[in-house]
PDB file of C-alpha atoms in Angstrom:
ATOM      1  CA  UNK A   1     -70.147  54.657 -32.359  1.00 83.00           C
ATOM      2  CA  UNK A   2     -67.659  54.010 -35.446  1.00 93.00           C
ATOM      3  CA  UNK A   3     -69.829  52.526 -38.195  1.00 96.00           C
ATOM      4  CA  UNK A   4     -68.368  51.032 -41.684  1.00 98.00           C
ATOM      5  CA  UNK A   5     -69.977  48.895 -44.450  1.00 98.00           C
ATOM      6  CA  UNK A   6     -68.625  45.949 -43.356  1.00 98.00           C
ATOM      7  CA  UNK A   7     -66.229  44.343 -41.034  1.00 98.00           C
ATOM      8  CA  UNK A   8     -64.558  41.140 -40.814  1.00 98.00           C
ATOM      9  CA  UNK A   9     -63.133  39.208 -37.763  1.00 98.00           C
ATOM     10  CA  UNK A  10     -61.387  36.084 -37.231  1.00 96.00           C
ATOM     11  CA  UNK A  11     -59.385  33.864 -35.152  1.00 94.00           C
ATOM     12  CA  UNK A  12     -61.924  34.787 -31.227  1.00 95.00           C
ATOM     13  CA  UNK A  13     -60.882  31.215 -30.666  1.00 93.00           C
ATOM     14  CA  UNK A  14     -63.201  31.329 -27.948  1.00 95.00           C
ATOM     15  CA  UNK A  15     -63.070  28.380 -25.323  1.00 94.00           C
ATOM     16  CA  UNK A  16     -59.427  29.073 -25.149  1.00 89.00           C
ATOM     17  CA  UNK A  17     -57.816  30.780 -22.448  1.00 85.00           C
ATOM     18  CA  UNK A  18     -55.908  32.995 -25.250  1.00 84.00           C
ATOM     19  CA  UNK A  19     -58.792  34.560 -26.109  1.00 90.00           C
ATOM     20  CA  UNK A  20     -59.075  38.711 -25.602  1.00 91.00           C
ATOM     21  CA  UNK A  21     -62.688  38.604 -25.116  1.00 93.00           C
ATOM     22  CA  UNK A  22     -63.035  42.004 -23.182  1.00 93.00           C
ATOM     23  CA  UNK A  23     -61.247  44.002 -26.217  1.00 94.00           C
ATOM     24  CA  UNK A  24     -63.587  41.985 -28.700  1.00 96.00           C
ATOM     25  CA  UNK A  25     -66.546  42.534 -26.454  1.00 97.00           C
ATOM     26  CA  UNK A  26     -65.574  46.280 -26.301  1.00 96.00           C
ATOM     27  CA  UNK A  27     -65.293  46.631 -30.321  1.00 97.00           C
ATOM     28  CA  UNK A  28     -68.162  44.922 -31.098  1.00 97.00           C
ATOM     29  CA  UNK A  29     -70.235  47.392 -28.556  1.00 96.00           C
ATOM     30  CA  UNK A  30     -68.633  50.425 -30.574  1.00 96.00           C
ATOM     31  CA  UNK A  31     -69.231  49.636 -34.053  1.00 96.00           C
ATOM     32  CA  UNK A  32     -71.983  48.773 -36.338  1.00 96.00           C
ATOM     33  CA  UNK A  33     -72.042  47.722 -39.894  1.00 97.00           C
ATOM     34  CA  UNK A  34     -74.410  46.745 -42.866  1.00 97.00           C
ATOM     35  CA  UNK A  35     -72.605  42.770 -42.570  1.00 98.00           C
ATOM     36  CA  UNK A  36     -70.362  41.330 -40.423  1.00 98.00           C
ATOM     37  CA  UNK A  37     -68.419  38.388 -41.526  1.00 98.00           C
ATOM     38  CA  UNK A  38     -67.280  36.082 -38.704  1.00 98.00           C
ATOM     39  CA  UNK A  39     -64.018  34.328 -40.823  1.00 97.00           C
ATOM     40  CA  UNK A  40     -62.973  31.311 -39.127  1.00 94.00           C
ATOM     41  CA  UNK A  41     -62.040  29.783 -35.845  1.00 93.00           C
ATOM     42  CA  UNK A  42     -64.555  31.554 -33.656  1.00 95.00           C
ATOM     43  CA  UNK A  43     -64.781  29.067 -31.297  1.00 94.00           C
ATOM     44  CA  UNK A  44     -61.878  26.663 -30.665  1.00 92.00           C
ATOM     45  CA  UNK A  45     -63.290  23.538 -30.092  1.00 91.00           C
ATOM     46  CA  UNK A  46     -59.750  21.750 -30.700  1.00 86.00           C
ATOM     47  CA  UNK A  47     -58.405  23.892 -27.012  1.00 84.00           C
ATOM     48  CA  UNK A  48     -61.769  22.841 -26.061  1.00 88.00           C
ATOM     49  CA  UNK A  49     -61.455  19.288 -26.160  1.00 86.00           C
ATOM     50  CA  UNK A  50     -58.216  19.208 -24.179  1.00 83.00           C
ATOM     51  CA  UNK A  51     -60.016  22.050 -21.526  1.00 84.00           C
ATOM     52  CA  UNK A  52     -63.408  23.887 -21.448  1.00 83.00           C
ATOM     53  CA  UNK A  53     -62.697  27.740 -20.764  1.00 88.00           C
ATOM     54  CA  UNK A  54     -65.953  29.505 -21.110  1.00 92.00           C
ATOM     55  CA  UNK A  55     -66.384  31.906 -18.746  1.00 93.00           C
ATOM     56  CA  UNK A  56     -68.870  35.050 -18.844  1.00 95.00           C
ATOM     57  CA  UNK A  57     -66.476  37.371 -21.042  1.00 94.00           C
ATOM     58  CA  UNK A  58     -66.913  34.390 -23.595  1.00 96.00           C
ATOM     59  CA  UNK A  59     -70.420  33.577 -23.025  1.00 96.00           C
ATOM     60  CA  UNK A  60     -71.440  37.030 -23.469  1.00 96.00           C
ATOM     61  CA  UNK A  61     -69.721  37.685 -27.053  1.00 96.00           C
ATOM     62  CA  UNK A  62     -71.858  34.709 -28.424  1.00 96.00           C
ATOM     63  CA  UNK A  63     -74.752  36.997 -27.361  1.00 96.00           C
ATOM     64  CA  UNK A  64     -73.656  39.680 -28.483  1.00 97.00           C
ATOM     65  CA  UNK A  65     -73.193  38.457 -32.286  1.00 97.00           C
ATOM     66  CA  UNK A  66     -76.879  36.875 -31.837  1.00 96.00           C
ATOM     67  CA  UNK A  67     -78.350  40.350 -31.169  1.00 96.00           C
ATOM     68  CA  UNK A  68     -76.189  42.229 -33.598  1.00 97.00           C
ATOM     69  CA  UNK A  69     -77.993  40.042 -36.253  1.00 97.00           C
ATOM     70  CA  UNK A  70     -81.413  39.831 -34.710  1.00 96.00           C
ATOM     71  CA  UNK A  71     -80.693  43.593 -35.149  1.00 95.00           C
ATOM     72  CA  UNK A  72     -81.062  43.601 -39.239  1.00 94.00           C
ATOM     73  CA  UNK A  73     -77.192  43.263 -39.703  1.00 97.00           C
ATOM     74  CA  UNK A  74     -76.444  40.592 -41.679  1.00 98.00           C
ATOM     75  CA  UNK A  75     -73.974  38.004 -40.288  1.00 98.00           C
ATOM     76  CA  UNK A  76     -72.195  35.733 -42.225  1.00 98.00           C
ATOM     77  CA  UNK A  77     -70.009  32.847 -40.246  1.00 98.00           C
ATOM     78  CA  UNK A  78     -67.199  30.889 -42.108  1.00 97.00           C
ATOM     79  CA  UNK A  79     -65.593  28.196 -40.157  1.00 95.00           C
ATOM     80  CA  UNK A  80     -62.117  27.277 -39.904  1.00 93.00           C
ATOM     81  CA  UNK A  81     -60.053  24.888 -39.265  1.00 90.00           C
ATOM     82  CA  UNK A  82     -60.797  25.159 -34.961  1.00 90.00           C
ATOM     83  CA  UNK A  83     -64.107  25.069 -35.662  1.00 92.00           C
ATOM     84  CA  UNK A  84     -64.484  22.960 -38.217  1.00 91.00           C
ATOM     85  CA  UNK A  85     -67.242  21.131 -37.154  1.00 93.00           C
ATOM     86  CA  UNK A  86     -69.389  24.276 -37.996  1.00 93.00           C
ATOM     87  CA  UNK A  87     -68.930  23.198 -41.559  1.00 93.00           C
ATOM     88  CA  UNK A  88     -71.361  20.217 -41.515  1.00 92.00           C
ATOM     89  CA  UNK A  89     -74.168  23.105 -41.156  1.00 93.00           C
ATOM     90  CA  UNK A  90     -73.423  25.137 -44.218  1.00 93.00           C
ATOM     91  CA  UNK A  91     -75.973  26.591 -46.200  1.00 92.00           C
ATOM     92  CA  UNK A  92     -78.070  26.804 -43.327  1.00 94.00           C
ATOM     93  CA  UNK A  93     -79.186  29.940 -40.999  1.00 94.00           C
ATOM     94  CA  UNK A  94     -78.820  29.538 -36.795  1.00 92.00           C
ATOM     95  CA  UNK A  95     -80.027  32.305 -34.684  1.00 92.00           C
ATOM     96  CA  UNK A  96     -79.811  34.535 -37.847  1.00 94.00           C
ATOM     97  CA  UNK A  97     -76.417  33.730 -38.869  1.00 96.00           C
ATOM     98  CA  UNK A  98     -75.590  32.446 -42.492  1.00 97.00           C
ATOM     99  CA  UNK A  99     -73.356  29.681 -42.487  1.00 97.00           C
ATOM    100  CA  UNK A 100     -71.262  29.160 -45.379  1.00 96.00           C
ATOM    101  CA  UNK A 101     -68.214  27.487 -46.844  1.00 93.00           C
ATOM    102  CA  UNK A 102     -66.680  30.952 -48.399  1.00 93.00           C
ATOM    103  CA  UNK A 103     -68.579  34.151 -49.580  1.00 95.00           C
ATOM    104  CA  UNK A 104     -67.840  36.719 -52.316  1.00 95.00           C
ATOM    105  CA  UNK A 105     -68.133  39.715 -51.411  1.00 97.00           C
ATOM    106  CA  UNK A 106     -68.526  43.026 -53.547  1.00 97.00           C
ATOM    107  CA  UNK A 107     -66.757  46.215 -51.778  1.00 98.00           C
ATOM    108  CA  UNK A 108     -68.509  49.585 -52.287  1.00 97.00           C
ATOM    109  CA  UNK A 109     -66.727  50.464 -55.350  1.00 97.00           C
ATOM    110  CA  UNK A 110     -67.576  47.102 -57.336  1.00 97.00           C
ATOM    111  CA  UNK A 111     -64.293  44.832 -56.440  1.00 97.00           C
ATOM    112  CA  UNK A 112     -65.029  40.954 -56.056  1.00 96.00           C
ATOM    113  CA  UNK A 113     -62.960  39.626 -52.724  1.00 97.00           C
ATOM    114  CA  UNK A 114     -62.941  35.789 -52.272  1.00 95.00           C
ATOM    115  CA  UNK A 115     -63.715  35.239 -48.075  1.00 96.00           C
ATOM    116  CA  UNK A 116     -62.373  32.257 -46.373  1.00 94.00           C
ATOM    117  CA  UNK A 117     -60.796  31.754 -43.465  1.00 94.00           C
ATOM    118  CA  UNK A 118     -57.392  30.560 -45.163  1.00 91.00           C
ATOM    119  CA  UNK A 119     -56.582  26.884 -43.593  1.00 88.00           C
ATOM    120  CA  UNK A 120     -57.222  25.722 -47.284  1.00 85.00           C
ATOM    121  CA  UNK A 121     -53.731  26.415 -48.187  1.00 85.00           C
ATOM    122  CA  UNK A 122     -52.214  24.573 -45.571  1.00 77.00           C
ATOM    123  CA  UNK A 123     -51.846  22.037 -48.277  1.00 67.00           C
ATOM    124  CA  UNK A 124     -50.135  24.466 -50.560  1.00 58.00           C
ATOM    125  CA  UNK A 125     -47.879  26.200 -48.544  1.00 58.00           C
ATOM    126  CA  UNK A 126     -45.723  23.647 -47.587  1.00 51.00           C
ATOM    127  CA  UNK A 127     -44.200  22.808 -43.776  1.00 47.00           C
ATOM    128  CA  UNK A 128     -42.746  19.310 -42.699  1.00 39.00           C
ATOM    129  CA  UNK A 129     -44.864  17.773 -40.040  1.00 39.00           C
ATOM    130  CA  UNK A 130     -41.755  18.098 -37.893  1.00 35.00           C
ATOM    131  CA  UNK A 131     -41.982  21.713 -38.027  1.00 40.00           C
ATOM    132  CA  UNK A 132     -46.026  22.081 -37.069  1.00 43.00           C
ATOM    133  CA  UNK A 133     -45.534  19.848 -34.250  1.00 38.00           C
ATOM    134  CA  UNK A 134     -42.927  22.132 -32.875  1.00 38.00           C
ATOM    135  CA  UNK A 135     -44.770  25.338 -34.216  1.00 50.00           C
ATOM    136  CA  UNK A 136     -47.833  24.644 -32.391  1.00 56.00           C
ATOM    137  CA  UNK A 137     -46.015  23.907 -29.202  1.00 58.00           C
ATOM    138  CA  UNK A 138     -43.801  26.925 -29.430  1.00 60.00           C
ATOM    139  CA  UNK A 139     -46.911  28.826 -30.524  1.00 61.00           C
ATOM    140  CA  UNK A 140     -48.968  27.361 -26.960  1.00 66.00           C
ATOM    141  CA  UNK A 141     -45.972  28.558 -25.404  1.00 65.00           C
ATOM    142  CA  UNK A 142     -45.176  31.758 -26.664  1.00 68.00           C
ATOM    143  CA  UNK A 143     -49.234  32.739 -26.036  1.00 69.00           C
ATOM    144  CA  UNK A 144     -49.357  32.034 -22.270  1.00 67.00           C
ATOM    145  CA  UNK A 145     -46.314  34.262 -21.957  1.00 69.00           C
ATOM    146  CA  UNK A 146     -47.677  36.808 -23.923  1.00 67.00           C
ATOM    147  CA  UNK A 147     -51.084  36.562 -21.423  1.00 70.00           C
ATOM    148  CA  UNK A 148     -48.904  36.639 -18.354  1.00 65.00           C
ATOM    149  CA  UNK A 149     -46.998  39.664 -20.101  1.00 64.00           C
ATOM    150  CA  UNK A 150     -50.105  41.438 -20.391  1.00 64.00           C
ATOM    151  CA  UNK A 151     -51.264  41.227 -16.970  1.00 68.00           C
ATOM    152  CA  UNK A 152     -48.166  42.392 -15.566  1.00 72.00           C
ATOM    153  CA  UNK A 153     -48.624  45.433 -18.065  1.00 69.00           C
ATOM    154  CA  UNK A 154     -52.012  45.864 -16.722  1.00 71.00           C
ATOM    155  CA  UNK A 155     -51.062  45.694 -13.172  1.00 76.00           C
ATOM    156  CA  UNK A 156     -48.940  48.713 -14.086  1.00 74.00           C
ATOM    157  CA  UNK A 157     -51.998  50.624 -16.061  1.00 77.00           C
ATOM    158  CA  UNK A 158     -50.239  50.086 -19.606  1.00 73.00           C
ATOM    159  CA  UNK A 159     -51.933  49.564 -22.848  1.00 74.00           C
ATOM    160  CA  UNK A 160     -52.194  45.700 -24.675  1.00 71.00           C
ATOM    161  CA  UNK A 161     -49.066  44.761 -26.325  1.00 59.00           C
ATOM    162  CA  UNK A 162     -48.265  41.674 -27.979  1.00 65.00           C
ATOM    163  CA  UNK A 163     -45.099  40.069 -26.959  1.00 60.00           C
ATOM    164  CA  UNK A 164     -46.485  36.552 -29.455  1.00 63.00           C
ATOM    165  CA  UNK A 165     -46.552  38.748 -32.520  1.00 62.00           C
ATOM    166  CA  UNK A 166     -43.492  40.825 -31.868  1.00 60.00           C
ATOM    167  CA  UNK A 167     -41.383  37.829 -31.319  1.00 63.00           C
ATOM    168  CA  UNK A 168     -43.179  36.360 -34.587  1.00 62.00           C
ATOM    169  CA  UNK A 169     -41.697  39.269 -36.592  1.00 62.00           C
ATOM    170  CA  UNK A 170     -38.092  38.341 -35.876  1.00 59.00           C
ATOM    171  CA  UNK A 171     -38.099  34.564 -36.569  1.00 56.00           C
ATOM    172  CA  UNK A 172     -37.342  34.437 -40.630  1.00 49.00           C
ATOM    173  CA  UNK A 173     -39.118  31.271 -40.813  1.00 57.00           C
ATOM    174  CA  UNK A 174     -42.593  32.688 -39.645  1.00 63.00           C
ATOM    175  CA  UNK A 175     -42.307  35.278 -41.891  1.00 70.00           C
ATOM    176  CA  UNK A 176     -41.289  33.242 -44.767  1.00 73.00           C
ATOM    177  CA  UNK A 177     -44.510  31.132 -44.005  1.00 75.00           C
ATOM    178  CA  UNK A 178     -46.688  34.153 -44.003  1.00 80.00           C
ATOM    179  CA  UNK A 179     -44.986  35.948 -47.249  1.00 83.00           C
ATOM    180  CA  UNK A 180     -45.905  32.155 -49.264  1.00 83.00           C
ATOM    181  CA  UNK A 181     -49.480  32.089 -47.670  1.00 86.00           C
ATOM    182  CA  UNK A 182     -49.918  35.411 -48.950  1.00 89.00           C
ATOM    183  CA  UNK A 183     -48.880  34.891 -51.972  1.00 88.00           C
ATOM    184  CA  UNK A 184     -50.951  31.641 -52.670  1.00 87.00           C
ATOM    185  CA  UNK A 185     -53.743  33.478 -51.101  1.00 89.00           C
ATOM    186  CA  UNK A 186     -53.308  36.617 -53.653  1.00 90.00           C
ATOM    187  CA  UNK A 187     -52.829  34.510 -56.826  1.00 88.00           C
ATOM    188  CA  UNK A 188     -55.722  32.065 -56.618  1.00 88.00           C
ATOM    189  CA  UNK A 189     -57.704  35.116 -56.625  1.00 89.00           C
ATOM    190  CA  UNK A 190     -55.972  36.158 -59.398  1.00 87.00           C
ATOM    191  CA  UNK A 191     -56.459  33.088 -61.643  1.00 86.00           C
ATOM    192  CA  UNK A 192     -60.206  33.112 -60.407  1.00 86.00           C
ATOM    193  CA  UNK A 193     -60.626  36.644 -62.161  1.00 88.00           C
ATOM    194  CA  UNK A 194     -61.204  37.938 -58.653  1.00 93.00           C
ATOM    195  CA  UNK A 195     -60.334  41.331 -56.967  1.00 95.00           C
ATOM    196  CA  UNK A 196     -58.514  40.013 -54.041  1.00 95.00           C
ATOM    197  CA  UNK A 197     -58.852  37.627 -51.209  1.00 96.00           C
ATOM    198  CA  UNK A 198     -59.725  38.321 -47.489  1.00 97.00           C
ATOM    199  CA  UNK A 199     -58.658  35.357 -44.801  1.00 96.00           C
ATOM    200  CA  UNK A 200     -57.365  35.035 -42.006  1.00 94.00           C
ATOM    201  CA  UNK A 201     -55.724  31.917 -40.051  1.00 91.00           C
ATOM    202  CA  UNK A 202     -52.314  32.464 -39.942  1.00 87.00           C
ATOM    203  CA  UNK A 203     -52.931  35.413 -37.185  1.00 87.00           C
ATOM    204  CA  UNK A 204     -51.315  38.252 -39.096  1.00 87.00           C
ATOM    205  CA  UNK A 205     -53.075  41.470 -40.175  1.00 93.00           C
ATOM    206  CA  UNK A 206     -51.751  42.903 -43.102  1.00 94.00           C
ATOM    207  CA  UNK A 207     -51.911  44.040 -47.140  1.00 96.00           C
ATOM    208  CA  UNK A 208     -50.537  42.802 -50.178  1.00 94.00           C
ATOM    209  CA  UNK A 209     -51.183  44.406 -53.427  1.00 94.00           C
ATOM    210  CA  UNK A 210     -49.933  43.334 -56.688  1.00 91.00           C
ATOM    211  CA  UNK A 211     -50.505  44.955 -60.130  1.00 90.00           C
ATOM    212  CA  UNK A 212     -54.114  42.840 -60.595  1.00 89.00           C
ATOM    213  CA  UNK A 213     -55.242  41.767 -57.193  1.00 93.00           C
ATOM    214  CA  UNK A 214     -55.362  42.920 -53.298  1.00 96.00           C
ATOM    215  CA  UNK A 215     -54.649  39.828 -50.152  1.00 96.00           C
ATOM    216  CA  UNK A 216     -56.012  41.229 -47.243  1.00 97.00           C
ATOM    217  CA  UNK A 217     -56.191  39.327 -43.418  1.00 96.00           C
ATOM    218  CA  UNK A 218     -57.759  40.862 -40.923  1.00 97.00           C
ATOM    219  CA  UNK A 219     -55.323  39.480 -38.447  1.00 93.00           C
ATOM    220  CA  UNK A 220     -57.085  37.638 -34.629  1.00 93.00           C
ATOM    221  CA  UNK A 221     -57.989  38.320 -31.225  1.00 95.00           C
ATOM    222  CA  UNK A 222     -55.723  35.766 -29.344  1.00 90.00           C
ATOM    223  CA  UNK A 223     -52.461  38.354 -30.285  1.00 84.00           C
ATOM    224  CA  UNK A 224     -53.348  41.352 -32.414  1.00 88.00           C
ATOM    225  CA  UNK A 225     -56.404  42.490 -31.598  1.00 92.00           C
ATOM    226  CA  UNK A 226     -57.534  43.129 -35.376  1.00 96.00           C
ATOM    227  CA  UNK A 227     -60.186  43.350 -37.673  1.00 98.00           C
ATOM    228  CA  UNK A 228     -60.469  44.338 -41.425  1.00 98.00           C
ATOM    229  CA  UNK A 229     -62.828  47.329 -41.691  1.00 98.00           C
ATOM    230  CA  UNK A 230     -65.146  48.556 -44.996  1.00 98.00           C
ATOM    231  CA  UNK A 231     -65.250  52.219 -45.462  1.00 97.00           C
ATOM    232  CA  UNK A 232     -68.515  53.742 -46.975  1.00 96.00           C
ATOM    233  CA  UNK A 233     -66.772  54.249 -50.419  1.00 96.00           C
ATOM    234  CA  UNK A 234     -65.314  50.785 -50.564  1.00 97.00           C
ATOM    235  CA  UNK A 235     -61.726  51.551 -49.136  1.00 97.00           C
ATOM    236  CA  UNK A 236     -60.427  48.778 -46.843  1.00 98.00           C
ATOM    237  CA  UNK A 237     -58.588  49.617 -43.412  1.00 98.00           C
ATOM    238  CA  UNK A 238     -57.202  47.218 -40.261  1.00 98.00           C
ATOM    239  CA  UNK A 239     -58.441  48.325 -37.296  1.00 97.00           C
ATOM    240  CA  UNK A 240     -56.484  47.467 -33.580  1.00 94.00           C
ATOM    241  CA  UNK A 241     -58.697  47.672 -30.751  1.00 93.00           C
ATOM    242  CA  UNK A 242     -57.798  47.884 -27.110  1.00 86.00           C
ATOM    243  CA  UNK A 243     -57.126  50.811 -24.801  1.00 79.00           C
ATOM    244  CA  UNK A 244     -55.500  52.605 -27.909  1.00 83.00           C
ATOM    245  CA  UNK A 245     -58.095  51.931 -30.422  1.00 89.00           C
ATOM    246  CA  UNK A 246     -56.941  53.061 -33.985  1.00 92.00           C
ATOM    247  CA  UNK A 247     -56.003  52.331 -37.675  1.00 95.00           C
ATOM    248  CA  UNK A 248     -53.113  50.615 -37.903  1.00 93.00           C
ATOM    249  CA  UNK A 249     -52.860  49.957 -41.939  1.00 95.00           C
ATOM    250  CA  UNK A 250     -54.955  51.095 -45.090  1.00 97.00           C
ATOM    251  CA  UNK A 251     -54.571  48.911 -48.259  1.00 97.00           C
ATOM    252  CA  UNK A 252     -52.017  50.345 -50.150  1.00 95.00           C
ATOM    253  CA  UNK A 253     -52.509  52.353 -53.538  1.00 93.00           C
ATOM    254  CA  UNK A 254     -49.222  50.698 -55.126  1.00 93.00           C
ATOM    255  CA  UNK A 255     -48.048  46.886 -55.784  1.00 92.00           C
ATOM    256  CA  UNK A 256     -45.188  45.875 -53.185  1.00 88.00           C
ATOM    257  CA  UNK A 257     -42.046  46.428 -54.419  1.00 86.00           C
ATOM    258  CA  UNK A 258     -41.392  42.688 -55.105  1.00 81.00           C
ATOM    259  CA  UNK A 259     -44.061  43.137 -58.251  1.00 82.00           C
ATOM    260  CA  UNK A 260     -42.430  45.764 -59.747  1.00 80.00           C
ATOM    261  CA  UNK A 261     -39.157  44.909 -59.659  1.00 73.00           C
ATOM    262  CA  UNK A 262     -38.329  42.091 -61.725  1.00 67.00           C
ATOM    263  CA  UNK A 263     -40.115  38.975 -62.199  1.00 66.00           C
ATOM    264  CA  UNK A 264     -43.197  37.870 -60.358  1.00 67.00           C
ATOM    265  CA  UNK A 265     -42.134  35.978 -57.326  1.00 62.00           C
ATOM    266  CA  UNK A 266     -43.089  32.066 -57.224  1.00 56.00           C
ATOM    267  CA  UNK A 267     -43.082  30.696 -54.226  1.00 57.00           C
ATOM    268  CA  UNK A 268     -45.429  27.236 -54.412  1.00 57.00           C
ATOM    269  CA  UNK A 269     -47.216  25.518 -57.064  1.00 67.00           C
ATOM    270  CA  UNK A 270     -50.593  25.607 -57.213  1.00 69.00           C
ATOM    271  CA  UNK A 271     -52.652  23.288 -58.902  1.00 69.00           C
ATOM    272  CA  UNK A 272     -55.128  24.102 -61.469  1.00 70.00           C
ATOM    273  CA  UNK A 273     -57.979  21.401 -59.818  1.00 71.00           C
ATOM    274  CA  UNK A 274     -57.080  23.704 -56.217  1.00 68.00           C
ATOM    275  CA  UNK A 275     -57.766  26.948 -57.615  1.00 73.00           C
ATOM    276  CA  UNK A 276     -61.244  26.236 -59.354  1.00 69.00           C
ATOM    277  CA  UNK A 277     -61.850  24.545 -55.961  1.00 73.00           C
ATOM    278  CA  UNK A 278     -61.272  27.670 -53.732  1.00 74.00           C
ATOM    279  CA  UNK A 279     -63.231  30.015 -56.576  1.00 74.00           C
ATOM    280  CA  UNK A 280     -65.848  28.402 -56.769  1.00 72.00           C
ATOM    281  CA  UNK A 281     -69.126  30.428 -56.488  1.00 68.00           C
ATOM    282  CA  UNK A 282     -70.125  29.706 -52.805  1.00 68.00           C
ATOM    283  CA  UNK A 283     -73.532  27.242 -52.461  1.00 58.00           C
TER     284      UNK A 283
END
């Protein structure tokens, strides 16, 4: 049993076929924590509008987080933007899970992290409408080949692999997109006086330290596989989970290079009336 101080996940969209409910099933039977934070778009009500998929594997993961908080851990859920509808019960408690709009959360070692799933800077970081229609499409696309890749890889007795994210990392626009959501993420946290900012959302586990703050996003379970993991001493680690379990990033003890060399990068404006709105101490 691997057990931390706290772990977040994000991005189950459960209800969807894309969802890797065996791996999340399998993690979530192998570690235990002192709160869980369930980030955003657990369930995908959006897929499940256009098609109910809810078979056991799915069925028995919304057990599962029901008995890991009748079990004294404390479970926090944060909806996003695929289950959105989730919002309208903030500030109330089902089955023993707090519902909330965002949470601040204080690490081990004192630091203050913002938590929210991240579809609030949609607004920020800018794309033409154009460009989501054909990113979602390509994106629907590119995840049935990556489940069809994956069972072929299984038929031959290999380990999980994502093809989605892996093609992802080559297009320059997708990682322009992420580098400007990380960056909005990192500096409203910033300007709120905060330690960092933990999200998710945009399906991409990773770090990004400056010289005052720390973005962390504990990536999804549709393509990674991910979760963002609280050591005992405070020390923050992303976790992949399938047949190859392991640590696949700690945050890093130095700013990224593009701090340190040069002026700060600016990628989008943000107004003032947007950052007080994402501080703001959680109801």
């Amino acid at each position: 049993m691997h057990r931390y101080r706290s772990v977040f996940i994000s991005d189950v969209h459960l209800g969807s076929a894309d969802c890797q409910a065996e791996y999340l099933l399998d993690f979530l039977d192998n570690v235990e924590c002192e709160t869980l934070y369930l980030v955003g778009d657990i369930i995908d009500l959006i897929a499940m509008q256009r098609r109910v998929h809810f078979p056991d594997s799915h069925q028995a993961i919304v057990r599962k987080l029901m008995a890991i908080a009748a079990s004294g851990t404390r479970v926090v859920y944060i909806p996003g933007n695929h289950d959105e509808f989730m919002r309208h019960f903030c500030g109330q408690t089902l089955s023993g899970i707090e519902l909330k709009q965002k949470a601040i959360h204080t690490t081990a070692d004192g630091r203050r992290f913002v938590v929210c799933h991240g579809d609030q800077f949609d607004q920020v970081v800018r794309c033409s409408p154009l460009m989501l229609l054909v990113g979602d499409r390509a994106h629907g696309l590119l995840l049935r080949l990556n489940r069809w890749f994956n069972a072929w890889r299984r038929m031959r007795n290999k380990p999980y692999w994502s093809l989605a994210a892996w093609v992802k990392t080559r297009i320059g626009k997708a990682r322009s997109f992420i580098r400007r959501f990380e960056m909005a993420a990192l500096t409203v946290a910033e300007r709120g006086n905060y330690d960092g900012f933990i999200c998710g959302h945009i399906h991409s586990a990773g770090f990004l330290r400056s010289q005052d703050g720390l973005y962390c996003n504990d990536g999804d379970w549709v393509e990674h596989c991910t979760a963002l993991v609280e050591n005992d001493n405070g020390r923050l680690e992303i976790l992949h989970w399938s047949e190859q379990p392991g640590v696949v990033e700690r945050e890093p003890e130095e700013p990224a290079p593009e701090f340190v060399r040069g002026p700060r990068p600016v990628i989008d404006t943000l107004s003032q009336a947007f950052i007080e709105q994402v501080n703001a101490e959680p109801k």
